[in-house]
Short mmCIF file of C-alpha atoms and ligand atoms in Angstrom, two decimals:
data_model
loop_
_atom_site.label_atom_id
_atom_site.label_comp_id
_atom_site.label_asym_id
_atom_site.label_seq_id
_atom_site.Cartn_x
_atom_site.Cartn_y
_atom_site.Cartn_z
CA MET Z 1 -8.23 -10.35 19.71
CA TRP Z 2 -5.61 -13.00 19.55
CA ILE Z 3 -4.77 -16.20 21.33
CA TYR Z 4 -1.43 -17.95 21.55
CA GLU Z 5 -0.71 -21.56 20.68
CA LYS Z 6 2.35 -22.94 22.41
CA MET Z 7 3.87 -24.60 19.33
CA LEU Z 8 5.59 -23.49 16.13
CA GLU Z 9 3.76 -23.72 12.81
CA TYR Z 10 6.72 -25.76 11.52
CA PRO Z 11 9.62 -27.08 13.63
CA VAL Z 12 12.90 -25.17 14.03
CA LYS Z 13 15.66 -27.41 15.40
CA ILE Z 14 19.13 -26.14 14.50
CA LYS Z 15 22.00 -28.13 16.02
CA ASN Z 16 24.94 -25.97 14.95
CA PRO Z 17 25.15 -22.27 15.81
CA ASN Z 18 25.97 -20.09 12.80
CA PRO Z 19 26.07 -16.33 13.38
CA LYS Z 20 26.77 -15.75 9.68
CA MET Z 21 23.35 -17.15 8.80
CA ALA Z 22 21.71 -15.39 11.76
CA LYS Z 23 23.06 -12.10 10.45
CA ILE Z 24 21.11 -12.44 7.19
CA ILE Z 25 18.06 -14.44 8.31
CA ILE Z 26 17.26 -11.61 10.76
CA THR Z 27 16.11 -9.65 7.71
CA GLN Z 28 12.95 -11.79 7.54
CA TYR Z 29 12.30 -10.77 11.16
CA GLY Z 30 12.65 -7.00 10.88
CA GLY Z 31 13.76 -6.23 7.33
CA PRO Z 32 11.86 -4.48 4.50
CA ASP Z 33 10.30 -7.70 3.16
CA GLY Z 34 10.14 -9.52 6.48
CA GLU Z 35 7.35 -11.16 8.43
CA LEU Z 36 6.80 -8.30 10.88
CA GLY Z 37 6.18 -5.88 8.03
CA ALA Z 38 3.91 -8.42 6.33
CA ALA Z 39 1.79 -8.97 9.45
CA LEU Z 40 1.53 -5.25 10.16
CA ARG Z 41 0.69 -4.44 6.54
CA TYR Z 42 -2.16 -6.97 6.23
CA LEU Z 43 -3.55 -6.46 9.72
CA SER Z 44 -3.65 -2.69 9.12
CA GLN Z 45 -5.12 -2.90 5.62
CA ARG Z 46 -8.00 -5.13 6.71
CA PHE Z 47 -9.80 -2.21 8.42
CA SER Z 48 -10.57 -0.58 5.07
CA MET Z 49 -10.87 -3.70 2.92
CA ILE Z 50 -14.10 -4.71 1.13
CA THR Z 51 -15.77 -8.07 0.38
CA PRO Z 52 -15.90 -10.78 3.05
CA GLN Z 53 -13.37 -12.93 1.18
CA ALA Z 54 -10.68 -10.24 0.94
CA ILE Z 55 -11.22 -9.04 4.52
CA GLY Z 56 -10.91 -12.62 5.81
CA THR Z 57 -7.81 -13.20 3.69
CA LEU Z 58 -6.04 -10.13 5.11
CA ASN Z 59 -7.03 -10.99 8.66
CA ASP Z 60 -5.92 -14.59 8.41
CA ILE Z 61 -2.74 -14.23 6.34
CA GLY Z 62 -1.75 -11.37 8.67
CA THR Z 63 -2.20 -13.77 11.56
CA GLU Z 64 -0.19 -16.53 9.87
CA GLU Z 65 2.65 -14.04 9.30
CA LEU Z 66 2.89 -13.66 13.08
CA ALA Z 67 3.49 -17.41 13.31
CA HIS Z 68 6.22 -16.99 10.67
CA LEU Z 69 7.75 -14.12 12.62
CA GLU Z 70 8.01 -16.49 15.55
CA MET Z 71 9.68 -19.16 13.40
CA VAL Z 72 12.25 -16.69 12.06
CA GLY Z 73 12.96 -15.43 15.59
CA ALA Z 74 13.45 -19.04 16.72
CA MET Z 75 15.91 -19.59 13.87
CA VAL Z 76 17.94 -16.47 14.71
CA ARG Z 77 18.02 -17.32 18.39
CA GLN Z 78 19.09 -20.93 17.85
CA LEU Z 79 21.77 -19.83 15.38
CA LEU Z 80 23.18 -17.35 17.91
CA LYS Z 81 22.62 -19.04 21.26
CA GLY Z 82 25.68 -21.29 21.36
CA ALA Z 83 27.95 -19.14 19.19
CA SER Z 84 31.32 -18.15 20.66
CA LEU Z 85 32.51 -14.54 20.65
CA GLU Z 86 35.16 -15.52 18.15
CA GLU Z 87 32.55 -16.95 15.77
CA ILE Z 88 30.40 -13.85 16.19
CA GLU Z 89 33.35 -11.63 15.40
CA LYS Z 90 34.40 -13.72 12.40
CA ALA Z 91 30.83 -13.56 11.05
CA GLY Z 92 30.98 -9.76 11.09
CA MET Z 93 28.37 -9.64 13.83
CA SER Z 94 30.28 -7.56 16.38
CA ALA Z 95 28.08 -4.52 15.82
CA TYR Z 96 24.93 -6.55 16.36
CA TYR Z 97 26.50 -8.16 19.43
CA ALA Z 98 27.32 -4.77 20.91
CA ASP Z 99 23.69 -3.69 20.66
CA HIS Z 100 21.80 -6.94 21.24
CA ASP Z 101 24.19 -9.68 22.44
CA ARG Z 102 22.59 -12.96 21.28
CA GLY Z 103 19.08 -11.56 21.48
CA VAL Z 104 16.59 -11.14 18.64
CA TYR Z 105 16.03 -7.57 17.45
CA PRO Z 106 13.88 -6.54 14.47
CA ALA Z 107 16.34 -5.20 11.93
CA SER Z 108 17.31 -5.85 8.33
CA ALA Z 109 20.34 -7.84 7.17
CA SER Z 110 22.19 -4.56 6.75
CA GLY Z 111 21.34 -3.55 10.33
CA VAL Z 112 18.59 -1.01 9.69
CA PRO Z 113 16.00 -1.23 12.51
CA PHE Z 114 12.46 -2.21 11.54
CA SER Z 115 10.51 0.59 9.92
CA ALA Z 116 6.89 0.85 8.80
CA ALA Z 117 8.18 3.12 6.02
CA GLY Z 118 8.54 0.00 3.90
CA ILE Z 119 4.87 -0.96 4.03
CA GLN Z 120 1.68 0.70 2.85
CA SER Z 121 -1.98 0.85 3.88
CA LYS Z 122 -3.62 3.02 1.29
CA GLY Z 123 -7.31 2.75 2.16
CA ASP Z 124 -8.01 1.61 -1.41
CA PRO Z 125 -8.76 -2.13 -1.78
CA ILE Z 126 -7.24 -2.50 -5.26
CA VAL Z 127 -4.08 -0.61 -4.30
CA ASP Z 128 -3.60 -2.60 -1.10
CA LEU Z 129 -4.14 -6.03 -2.65
CA THR Z 130 -1.80 -5.16 -5.52
CA GLU Z 131 0.85 -4.11 -3.02
CA ASN Z 132 0.43 -7.44 -1.27
CA LEU Z 133 1.04 -9.44 -4.43
CA ALA Z 134 4.37 -7.66 -4.76
CA ALA Z 135 5.12 -8.09 -1.06
CA GLU Z 136 4.65 -11.86 -1.25
CA GLN Z 137 6.97 -12.04 -4.25
CA LYS Z 138 9.61 -9.97 -2.47
CA ALA Z 139 9.43 -12.25 0.56
CA ARG Z 140 9.65 -15.33 -1.65
CA ALA Z 141 12.74 -13.94 -3.40
CA THR Z 142 14.36 -13.13 -0.03
CA TYR Z 143 13.83 -16.69 1.19
CA GLU Z 144 15.40 -17.98 -2.03
CA TYR Z 145 18.47 -15.76 -1.54
CA LEU Z 146 18.75 -17.01 2.05
CA ILE Z 147 18.47 -20.64 0.91
CA ASN Z 148 21.23 -19.94 -1.65
CA MET Z 149 23.50 -18.81 1.18
CA ALA Z 150 22.71 -21.76 3.49
CA ASP Z 151 24.30 -25.20 3.57
CA ASP Z 152 22.84 -26.67 6.76
CA PRO Z 153 19.67 -28.72 6.16
CA ASP Z 154 18.47 -27.72 9.66
CA VAL Z 155 18.38 -24.15 8.34
CA ILE Z 156 17.25 -24.88 4.79
CA GLU Z 157 14.13 -26.89 5.69
CA PRO Z 158 12.29 -24.17 7.66
CA LEU Z 159 13.34 -21.58 5.04
CA LYS Z 160 11.83 -23.80 2.34
CA PHE Z 161 8.60 -24.05 4.31
CA LEU Z 162 8.43 -20.27 4.73
CA ARG Z 163 9.14 -19.75 1.03
CA GLU Z 164 6.28 -22.07 0.09
CA ARG Z 165 3.89 -20.17 2.31
CA GLU Z 166 4.70 -16.96 0.40
CA VAL Z 167 3.74 -18.74 -2.81
CA VAL Z 168 0.41 -19.78 -1.27
CA HIS Z 169 -0.21 -16.27 0.07
CA PHE Z 170 0.49 -14.79 -3.38
CA GLN Z 171 -2.12 -17.15 -4.82
CA ARG Z 172 -4.73 -16.22 -2.18
CA PHE Z 173 -4.14 -12.48 -2.66
CA GLY Z 174 -4.51 -12.94 -6.41
CA GLU Z 175 -7.88 -14.60 -5.84
CA ALA Z 176 -8.93 -11.86 -3.39
CA LEU Z 177 -7.98 -9.17 -5.93
CA ARG Z 178 -10.09 -10.84 -8.61
CA ILE Z 179 -13.06 -11.07 -6.23
CA VAL Z 180 -12.75 -7.36 -5.35
CA GLN Z 181 -12.43 -6.36 -9.01
CA ASP Z 182 -15.53 -8.37 -9.94
CA TYR Z 183 -17.43 -6.81 -7.06
CA LEU Z 184 -16.48 -3.28 -8.07
CA GLN Z 185 -17.49 -3.93 -11.67
CA GLU Z 186 -21.04 -4.87 -10.77
CA PRO Z 187 -22.86 -1.82 -12.18
CA HIS Z 188 -25.13 -1.13 -9.19
CA LEU Z 189 -22.23 -1.12 -6.78
CA PHE Z 190 -20.24 2.01 -7.38
CA ILE Z 191 -18.80 2.01 -3.93
CA MET Z 192 -15.64 3.82 -4.97
CA PRO Z 193 -16.68 7.48 -4.99
CA LYS Z 194 -15.59 9.63 -7.90
CA PRO Z 195 -12.79 11.90 -6.80
CA ASP Z 196 -13.90 15.54 -6.57
CA PHE Z 197 -11.73 16.71 -9.45
CA LEU Z 198 -13.67 14.49 -11.87
CA ASN Z 199 -16.97 16.22 -11.01
CA LYS Z 200 -15.72 19.68 -11.99
CA MET P 1 10.10 -34.72 30.09
CA LYS P 2 8.43 -38.13 30.30
CA ASN P 3 8.97 -39.87 27.03
CA GLU P 4 10.67 -37.68 24.45
CA ASN P 5 10.03 -39.96 21.46
CA GLU P 6 6.38 -40.31 22.20
CA ARG P 7 6.01 -36.59 22.81
CA PHE P 8 7.69 -35.68 19.53
CA ASP P 9 5.67 -38.27 17.63
CA LEU P 10 2.46 -36.75 18.96
CA LEU P 11 3.66 -33.19 18.34
CA LYS P 12 4.63 -34.08 14.78
CA ARG P 13 1.18 -35.48 14.01
CA LEU P 14 -0.45 -32.48 15.65
CA THR P 15 1.73 -30.05 13.66
CA ALA P 16 0.80 -31.81 10.41
CA ALA P 17 -2.95 -31.81 11.09
CA ARG P 18 -2.83 -28.25 12.40
CA PHE P 19 -1.09 -27.16 9.21
CA MET P 20 -3.82 -28.70 7.05
CA VAL P 21 -6.38 -26.70 9.04
CA GLU P 22 -4.36 -23.52 8.42
CA ASP P 23 -3.96 -24.11 4.71
CA LEU P 24 -7.60 -25.05 4.13
CA HIS P 25 -8.66 -22.08 6.24
CA LEU P 26 -6.91 -19.64 3.88
CA TYR P 27 -8.20 -21.50 0.82
CA LEU P 28 -11.79 -21.34 2.10
CA ASP P 29 -11.56 -17.58 2.65
CA THR P 30 -11.52 -17.15 -1.13
CA HIS P 31 -13.54 -20.32 -1.94
CA PRO P 32 -16.37 -20.23 0.60
CA ASN P 33 -18.62 -22.43 -1.57
CA ASP P 34 -16.27 -25.39 -1.90
CA ARG P 35 -18.24 -28.04 -0.05
CA GLU P 36 -15.54 -30.68 -0.35
CA ALA P 37 -12.89 -28.38 1.12
CA ILE P 38 -15.17 -27.54 4.05
CA ALA P 39 -15.59 -31.27 4.74
CA LYS P 40 -11.79 -31.66 4.67
CA PHE P 41 -11.38 -28.64 6.95
CA ASN P 42 -13.82 -30.11 9.45
CA SER P 43 -12.13 -33.49 9.39
CA TYR P 44 -8.63 -32.09 9.93
CA LEU P 45 -9.97 -29.86 12.68
CA MET P 46 -11.42 -32.94 14.39
CA GLN P 47 -8.01 -34.67 14.13
CA THR P 48 -6.29 -31.56 15.48
CA LYS P 49 -8.62 -31.36 18.47
CA LYS P 50 -8.11 -35.03 19.34
CA LEU P 51 -4.32 -34.86 18.98
CA ARG P 52 -4.17 -31.66 21.02
CA GLU P 53 -6.20 -33.31 23.75
CA SER P 54 -3.98 -36.38 23.96
CA TYR P 55 -0.83 -34.25 23.83
CA GLU P 56 -2.04 -32.07 26.67
CA LYS P 57 -2.93 -35.08 28.82
CA SER P 58 0.75 -36.03 29.11
CA TYR P 59 2.80 -33.03 28.10
CA GLY P 60 1.09 -29.90 29.33
CA MET P 61 -0.91 -26.95 28.10
CA LEU P 62 -0.82 -25.89 24.46
CA THR P 63 -3.06 -22.88 25.04
CA ALA P 64 -3.91 -20.81 28.07
CA HIS P 65 -7.49 -20.13 27.00
CA ASP P 66 -8.72 -23.62 26.22
CA SER P 67 -6.61 -25.99 28.34
CA PHE P 68 -6.99 -27.00 31.97
CA SER P 69 -4.09 -26.62 34.36
CA GLN P 70 -2.97 -28.84 37.20
CA TYR P 71 -1.35 -27.33 40.28
CA PRO P 72 0.92 -25.42 40.09
CA TRP P 73 0.14 -23.30 37.02
CA GLN P 74 1.41 -25.36 34.07
CA TRP P 75 1.42 -22.76 31.31
CA ILE P 76 4.85 -21.33 32.08
CA ASN P 77 6.61 -24.70 31.95
CA GLU P 78 9.61 -24.89 29.67
CA PRO P 79 10.47 -25.44 26.91
CA TRP P 80 8.87 -22.66 24.89
CA PRO P 81 8.21 -23.26 21.20
CA TRP P 82 11.31 -21.36 20.03
CA ASP P 83 13.66 -23.51 22.15
CA TYR P 84 15.72 -26.21 20.46
CA GLU P 85 14.42 -28.75 22.98
CA ALA P 86 10.78 -28.06 22.13
CA ASN P 87 11.05 -29.10 18.50
CA PHE P 88 11.07 -32.48 16.83
CA GLU P 89 13.62 -33.50 14.24
CA LEU P 90 12.42 -33.73 10.66
CA ASN P 91 13.08 -37.12 9.10
CA ARG P 92 14.80 -35.99 5.97
CA GLY P 93 14.85 -38.34 3.03
CA GLU P 94 11.72 -39.96 4.37
CA ASN P 95 9.36 -37.66 2.50
FE1 FE2 V 301 3.37 -14.22 3.40
#
């Protein structure tokens, strides 16, 4: 189960509305490498994970991603809240406005609604942890592209924090993968059954 | 809001200590035998608990499962964490 803490993991306080930035930052809310996908990926994979360390890592990074989802949503909302219709139109956000006004909807920067098609839960610990290493790198790269497009320090600071967390998560998943590999190589622990076609 | 500066100062210290708990938590998941890190975790958790307690005394509930409420029900009081007004300003250039 989960509990809610009524505070952000890192503050989001954006003075100036900027629908142009909202339009692209939304991708870390509901895009292919965003926080919602990350949380759902790790929290789903944990059911079939092995070794206490890797299970805990999935559970707890998955939970932290929910806190990041909240931060990104706060950023999008604050960037849109005070924006005029003219600014929204100039930012190329009319289509978003027509569907969601100044609300927060999980979609990518190009407007594709959130889809679980971009994530995987394979039931194989090595496969899943390897996917997660890539996922953390993709999220890190996205934050870097977003930082490249931003000029307001109020926007850049929380993006930098989120980027750093992806680096830490990558490190933790790397350690979890090594732990799982070592565990599987212990000779008396052949817990991965031979596929049927190898027994023929 | 009683005293904005004081509230933000407290929230800032709480956010910092709470973050150390989070980061050490993830680290310990893959390093469960690091005695020194466990000691650090416990000490930051103690700080977090104390800061949370003093914050809640003046500025309301931070959780709805582990905080007491006055009358009327305090949990739904604004601002919510995603509101501009709820967040403290970072002192840039200071760090
Ligand atoms: Fe992450």
